[in-house]
């Protein structure tokens, strides 16, 4: 499943003390559309389709422009993830080989490919591209964040955990707080995970529905994994509310509904996913 953060390949790390504690009451629910407004998914993806069409035209007109190829790859990968379209995601990765051929000195090409490969759990390929990007002096922050993910999936917890915590402390954002929330969950610190997820939600300053939908999906996965199905269903529904055709959101919601004994609705959703 492309929108489920992969588990580490070795044994789980030992529980540790959380640094995401707090004393304020938790909301315990996703923010509503009124509380956190986002663009309509139809409008957002319509704009993305138009952007892709224009980028396709521009790259045909200027096939030697590495920056255009890089941008086209990124949009394809984003749309492919939310459509759960492996062909589109692979096309994004293949374009980065073209980007690298056009400008072998541009670290953005292997770094973007490493990130895309990691999202598809191709860890060996991602590591090789990461090292190439490092050699080319690519963006240090992106390299450090991706290295932490690869170290986590290699079971190098003594390296990955401090790196994840450092990133959140140095660059508090929706992304770094969400990653720390996932870490707290993996370490068995469920209340700290909830607090970190809510801090991630509070820092959203983008009207894109993608960020909110992805956050709610991850919160639902957290709840489902500890058997709190009613809460998981609330978060999965919130993800699908933001993006009705979000494949991973519908799939996880269908699975949670089935586990909760709500098979009629679950079946309808599975049929939607298959279609």
Short mmCIF file of C-alpha atoms in Angstrom, two decimals:
data_model
loop_
_atom_site.label_atom_id
_atom_site.label_comp_id
_atom_site.label_asym_id
_atom_site.label_seq_id
_atom_site.Cartn_x
_atom_site.Cartn_y
_atom_site.Cartn_z
CA UNK A 1 0.00 0.00 0.00
CA UNK A 2 1.65 3.19 -1.16
CA UNK A 3 0.17 5.47 1.49
CA UNK A 4 1.05 3.34 4.48
CA UNK A 5 4.44 4.12 5.94
CA UNK A 6 6.48 0.90 5.74
CA UNK A 7 7.46 -0.95 8.87
CA UNK A 8 11.11 -1.35 9.66
CA UNK A 9 12.68 -4.49 8.25
CA UNK A 10 14.15 -5.62 11.57
CA UNK A 11 12.79 -6.02 15.08
CA UNK A 12 10.97 -3.05 16.58
CA UNK A 13 12.96 -0.56 18.70
CA UNK A 14 12.59 -0.62 22.43
CA UNK A 15 10.08 1.88 23.91
CA UNK A 16 11.60 5.22 24.80
CA UNK A 17 10.61 8.35 26.66
CA UNK A 18 8.56 10.71 24.55
CA UNK A 19 9.48 14.35 24.03
CA UNK A 20 6.07 15.27 22.57
CA UNK A 21 4.20 15.38 25.86
CA UNK A 22 1.78 18.05 26.97
CA UNK A 23 -0.89 18.96 29.47
CA UNK A 24 -3.61 20.49 27.29
CA UNK A 25 -6.65 18.39 26.45
CA UNK A 26 -6.52 16.54 23.16
CA UNK A 27 -9.16 17.21 20.52
CA UNK A 28 -9.23 13.53 19.67
CA UNK A 29 -10.80 14.18 16.28
CA UNK A 30 -9.90 15.64 12.89
CA UNK A 31 -10.53 19.30 12.25
CA UNK A 32 -13.68 19.93 10.25
CA UNK A 33 -13.80 21.65 6.88
CA UNK A 34 -15.03 24.80 8.66
CA UNK A 35 -12.04 24.71 11.03
CA UNK A 36 -9.46 23.89 8.36
CA UNK A 37 -10.56 24.91 4.88
CA UNK A 38 -9.09 23.25 1.81
CA UNK A 39 -9.63 23.57 -1.91
CA UNK A 40 -12.21 21.29 -3.50
CA UNK A 41 -10.54 18.07 -4.63
CA UNK A 42 -12.22 18.35 -8.05
CA UNK A 43 -10.78 21.83 -8.56
CA UNK A 44 -7.38 20.88 -7.16
CA UNK A 45 -6.95 17.79 -9.32
CA UNK A 46 -8.43 19.59 -12.33
CA UNK A 47 -5.69 22.18 -11.96
CA UNK A 48 -3.11 19.41 -11.57
CA UNK A 49 -4.36 17.71 -14.76
CA UNK A 50 -4.03 21.03 -16.60
CA UNK A 51 -0.54 21.54 -15.19
CA UNK A 52 0.50 18.09 -16.37
CA UNK A 53 -0.89 18.73 -19.84
CA UNK A 54 1.06 21.98 -20.08
CA UNK A 55 4.26 20.42 -18.76
CA UNK A 56 3.92 17.62 -21.30
CA UNK A 57 3.63 20.23 -24.06
CA UNK A 58 6.59 22.22 -22.79
CA UNK A 59 8.86 19.18 -22.49
CA UNK A 60 7.96 18.11 -26.01
CA UNK A 61 8.87 21.60 -27.23
CA UNK A 62 12.11 21.72 -25.22
CA UNK A 63 13.24 18.14 -24.68
CA UNK A 64 16.66 19.22 -23.37
CA UNK A 65 15.29 21.21 -20.40
CA UNK A 66 16.17 19.19 -17.29
CA UNK A 67 14.26 21.52 -14.95
CA UNK A 68 11.01 20.94 -16.88
CA UNK A 69 11.54 17.18 -16.84
CA UNK A 70 12.16 17.30 -13.08
CA UNK A 71 8.96 19.28 -12.49
CA UNK A 72 6.90 16.95 -14.69
CA UNK A 73 8.25 13.95 -12.78
CA UNK A 74 7.21 15.45 -9.45
CA UNK A 75 3.64 16.18 -10.53
CA UNK A 76 3.27 12.70 -12.04
CA UNK A 77 4.48 11.11 -8.83
CA UNK A 78 2.12 13.17 -6.67
CA UNK A 79 -0.92 12.41 -8.79
CA UNK A 80 0.08 8.78 -9.15
CA UNK A 81 0.30 8.30 -5.39
CA UNK A 82 -3.18 9.63 -4.71
CA UNK A 83 -4.65 7.70 -7.65
CA UNK A 84 -2.60 4.63 -6.59
CA UNK A 85 -1.43 4.39 -10.19
CA UNK A 86 1.87 2.46 -10.38
CA UNK A 87 2.26 3.16 -14.10
CA UNK A 88 2.14 6.92 -13.52
CA UNK A 89 4.53 6.70 -10.57
CA UNK A 90 6.98 4.61 -12.59
CA UNK A 91 6.83 7.13 -15.40
CA UNK A 92 7.83 9.82 -12.90
CA UNK A 93 10.83 7.74 -11.85
CA UNK A 94 11.82 7.04 -15.46
CA UNK A 95 11.75 10.74 -16.28
CA UNK A 96 14.36 11.33 -13.59
CA UNK A 97 16.80 9.14 -15.52
CA UNK A 98 16.23 11.53 -18.44
CA UNK A 99 16.77 14.48 -16.08
CA UNK A 100 20.07 13.00 -14.92
CA UNK A 101 21.19 12.34 -18.49
CA UNK A 102 20.40 15.93 -19.47
CA UNK A 103 22.30 17.38 -16.49
CA UNK A 104 24.56 14.86 -14.72
CA UNK A 105 25.71 17.51 -12.24
CA UNK A 106 22.23 18.41 -10.95
CA UNK A 107 21.76 16.70 -7.57
CA UNK A 108 18.01 17.31 -7.70
CA UNK A 109 17.55 14.50 -10.25
CA UNK A 110 18.98 11.57 -8.21
CA UNK A 111 17.58 13.04 -4.98
CA UNK A 112 14.04 13.23 -6.36
CA UNK A 113 14.38 9.69 -7.70
CA UNK A 114 15.62 8.46 -4.31
CA UNK A 115 12.57 10.02 -2.62
CA UNK A 116 10.19 8.51 -5.15
CA UNK A 117 11.81 5.09 -4.93
CA UNK A 118 11.68 5.18 -1.13
CA UNK A 119 7.95 5.90 -1.26
CA UNK A 120 7.55 2.67 -3.26
CA UNK A 121 9.72 0.74 -0.77
CA UNK A 122 12.61 0.33 -3.21
CA UNK A 123 15.12 0.96 -0.48
CA UNK A 124 18.27 -0.35 -2.15
CA UNK A 125 17.77 1.83 -5.23
CA UNK A 126 16.84 4.80 -3.06
CA UNK A 127 20.04 4.44 -1.02
CA UNK A 128 22.21 4.39 -4.15
CA UNK A 129 20.55 7.52 -5.54
CA UNK A 130 20.78 9.22 -2.15
CA UNK A 131 24.53 8.68 -2.08
CA UNK A 132 24.86 10.09 -5.59
CA UNK A 133 22.87 13.18 -4.55
CA UNK A 134 25.12 13.54 -1.51
CA UNK A 135 28.22 13.35 -3.72
CA UNK A 136 26.75 16.10 -5.90
CA UNK A 137 26.13 18.25 -2.79
CA UNK A 138 22.35 18.15 -2.98
CA UNK A 139 19.90 19.75 -0.55
CA UNK A 140 21.27 18.79 2.88
CA UNK A 141 17.89 18.87 4.63
CA UNK A 142 16.18 16.58 2.13
CA UNK A 143 19.17 14.24 2.18
CA UNK A 144 19.15 14.05 5.98
CA UNK A 145 15.41 13.38 6.12
CA UNK A 146 15.57 10.65 3.50
CA UNK A 147 18.61 9.07 5.14
CA UNK A 148 16.66 8.86 8.41
CA UNK A 149 13.82 7.02 6.64
CA UNK A 150 16.19 4.58 4.99
CA UNK A 151 18.06 4.02 8.27
CA UNK A 152 14.71 3.36 10.00
CA UNK A 153 13.76 0.77 7.41
CA UNK A 154 17.18 -0.84 7.73
CA UNK A 155 16.61 -1.19 11.48
CA UNK A 156 19.30 1.36 12.38
CA UNK A 157 17.18 2.86 15.15
CA UNK A 158 20.12 4.32 17.06
CA UNK A 159 20.74 6.59 14.07
CA UNK A 160 17.20 7.09 12.74
CA UNK A 161 15.38 8.01 15.96
CA UNK A 162 17.67 10.92 16.96
CA UNK A 163 17.61 12.17 13.35
CA UNK A 164 13.79 12.20 13.28
CA UNK A 165 13.67 14.05 16.60
CA UNK A 166 16.36 16.54 15.51
CA UNK A 167 14.46 17.34 12.33
CA UNK A 168 11.29 18.13 14.25
CA UNK A 169 13.12 20.26 16.83
CA UNK A 170 15.05 22.21 14.19
CA UNK A 171 12.23 22.51 11.65
CA UNK A 172 8.83 22.20 13.33
CA UNK A 173 6.32 21.75 10.52
CA UNK A 174 3.38 19.58 9.57
CA UNK A 175 5.75 17.08 7.98
CA UNK A 176 8.28 16.82 10.81
CA UNK A 177 5.59 16.68 13.52
CA UNK A 178 3.71 13.98 11.60
CA UNK A 179 6.90 11.93 11.28
CA UNK A 180 7.53 12.26 15.00
CA UNK A 181 3.92 11.22 15.68
CA UNK A 182 4.51 8.04 13.68
CA UNK A 183 7.70 7.46 15.64
CA UNK A 184 5.89 7.89 18.98
CA UNK A 185 3.30 5.37 17.85
CA UNK A 186 5.98 2.87 16.85
CA UNK A 187 7.57 3.33 20.28
CA UNK A 188 4.25 2.66 22.02
CA UNK A 189 3.69 6.26 23.14
CA UNK A 190 0.11 6.64 21.90
CA UNK A 191 -0.82 9.83 23.74
CA UNK A 192 2.38 11.50 22.58
CA UNK A 193 1.59 10.34 19.05
CA UNK A 194 -1.87 11.93 19.28
CA UNK A 195 -0.38 15.19 20.53
CA UNK A 196 2.21 15.24 17.76
CA UNK A 197 -0.44 14.55 15.11
CA UNK A 198 -2.54 17.42 16.44
CA UNK A 199 0.46 19.75 16.39
CA UNK A 200 1.05 18.71 12.79
CA UNK A 201 -2.57 19.54 11.98
CA UNK A 202 -2.32 22.94 13.71
CA UNK A 203 0.66 23.88 11.52
CA UNK A 204 -1.08 23.26 8.19
CA UNK A 205 -1.02 26.50 6.22
CA UNK A 206 -1.75 25.15 2.76
CA UNK A 207 -5.20 25.00 1.14
CA UNK A 208 -4.31 21.81 -0.74
CA UNK A 209 -6.52 18.88 0.30
CA UNK A 210 -3.59 16.48 -0.11
CA UNK A 211 -1.81 17.37 3.13
CA UNK A 212 -4.95 17.14 5.27
CA UNK A 213 -6.13 13.90 3.66
CA UNK A 214 -2.73 12.27 4.08
CA UNK A 215 -2.51 13.36 7.73
CA UNK A 216 -5.95 11.94 8.51
CA UNK A 217 -5.06 8.71 6.72
CA UNK A 218 -1.97 8.29 8.91
CA UNK A 219 -3.98 9.03 12.05
CA UNK A 220 -6.53 6.41 11.03
CA UNK A 221 -3.77 3.86 10.45
CA UNK A 222 -2.45 4.59 13.95
CA UNK A 223 -5.86 4.03 15.52
CA UNK A 224 -6.62 0.88 13.54
CA UNK A 225 -3.27 -0.67 14.46
CA UNK A 226 -4.13 -0.48 18.17
CA UNK A 227 -7.68 -1.79 17.67
CA UNK A 228 -9.52 1.53 18.06
CA UNK A 229 -11.67 0.97 14.99
CA UNK A 230 -14.39 3.53 15.70
CA UNK A 231 -11.77 6.28 15.93
CA UNK A 232 -9.93 4.96 12.88
CA UNK A 233 -13.13 5.11 10.84
CA UNK A 234 -13.63 8.76 11.84
CA UNK A 235 -10.17 9.69 10.54
CA UNK A 236 -10.48 7.61 7.37
CA UNK A 237 -13.84 9.25 6.64
CA UNK A 238 -12.22 12.66 7.13
CA UNK A 239 -9.51 11.74 4.61
CA UNK A 240 -12.09 10.67 2.04
CA UNK A 241 -14.18 13.77 2.71
CA UNK A 242 -11.24 15.89 1.57
CA UNK A 243 -10.53 13.71 -1.49
CA UNK A 244 -13.47 11.43 -2.38
CA UNK A 245 -11.41 9.46 -4.92
CA UNK A 246 -8.38 8.99 -2.63
CA UNK A 247 -7.68 5.32 -3.29
CA UNK A 248 -5.71 4.57 -0.11
CA UNK A 249 -8.25 6.45 2.02
CA UNK A 250 -11.17 4.47 0.59
CA UNK A 251 -9.26 1.20 0.89
CA UNK A 252 -8.36 1.73 4.55
CA UNK A 253 -11.88 2.89 5.34
CA UNK A 254 -13.32 -0.20 3.67
CA UNK A 255 -10.98 -2.46 5.64
CA UNK A 256 -11.83 -0.77 8.96
CA UNK A 257 -15.57 -0.96 8.25
CA UNK A 258 -15.24 -4.68 7.48
CA UNK A 259 -13.34 -5.26 10.72
CA UNK A 260 -16.11 -3.36 12.55
CA UNK A 261 -18.74 -5.64 11.01
CA UNK A 262 -20.14 -3.02 8.59
CA UNK A 263 -19.81 -5.17 5.51
CA UNK A 264 -22.45 -3.56 3.31
CA UNK A 265 -20.72 -0.19 3.27
CA UNK A 266 -17.33 -1.87 3.18
CA UNK A 267 -18.26 -3.81 0.03
CA UNK A 268 -19.48 -0.67 -1.73
CA UNK A 269 -16.16 1.04 -0.99
CA UNK A 270 -14.08 -1.93 -2.12
CA UNK A 271 -16.01 -1.95 -5.40
CA UNK A 272 -15.24 1.77 -5.79
CA UNK A 273 -11.54 1.09 -5.17
CA UNK A 274 -11.48 -1.69 -7.76
CA UNK A 275 -13.20 0.52 -10.33
#
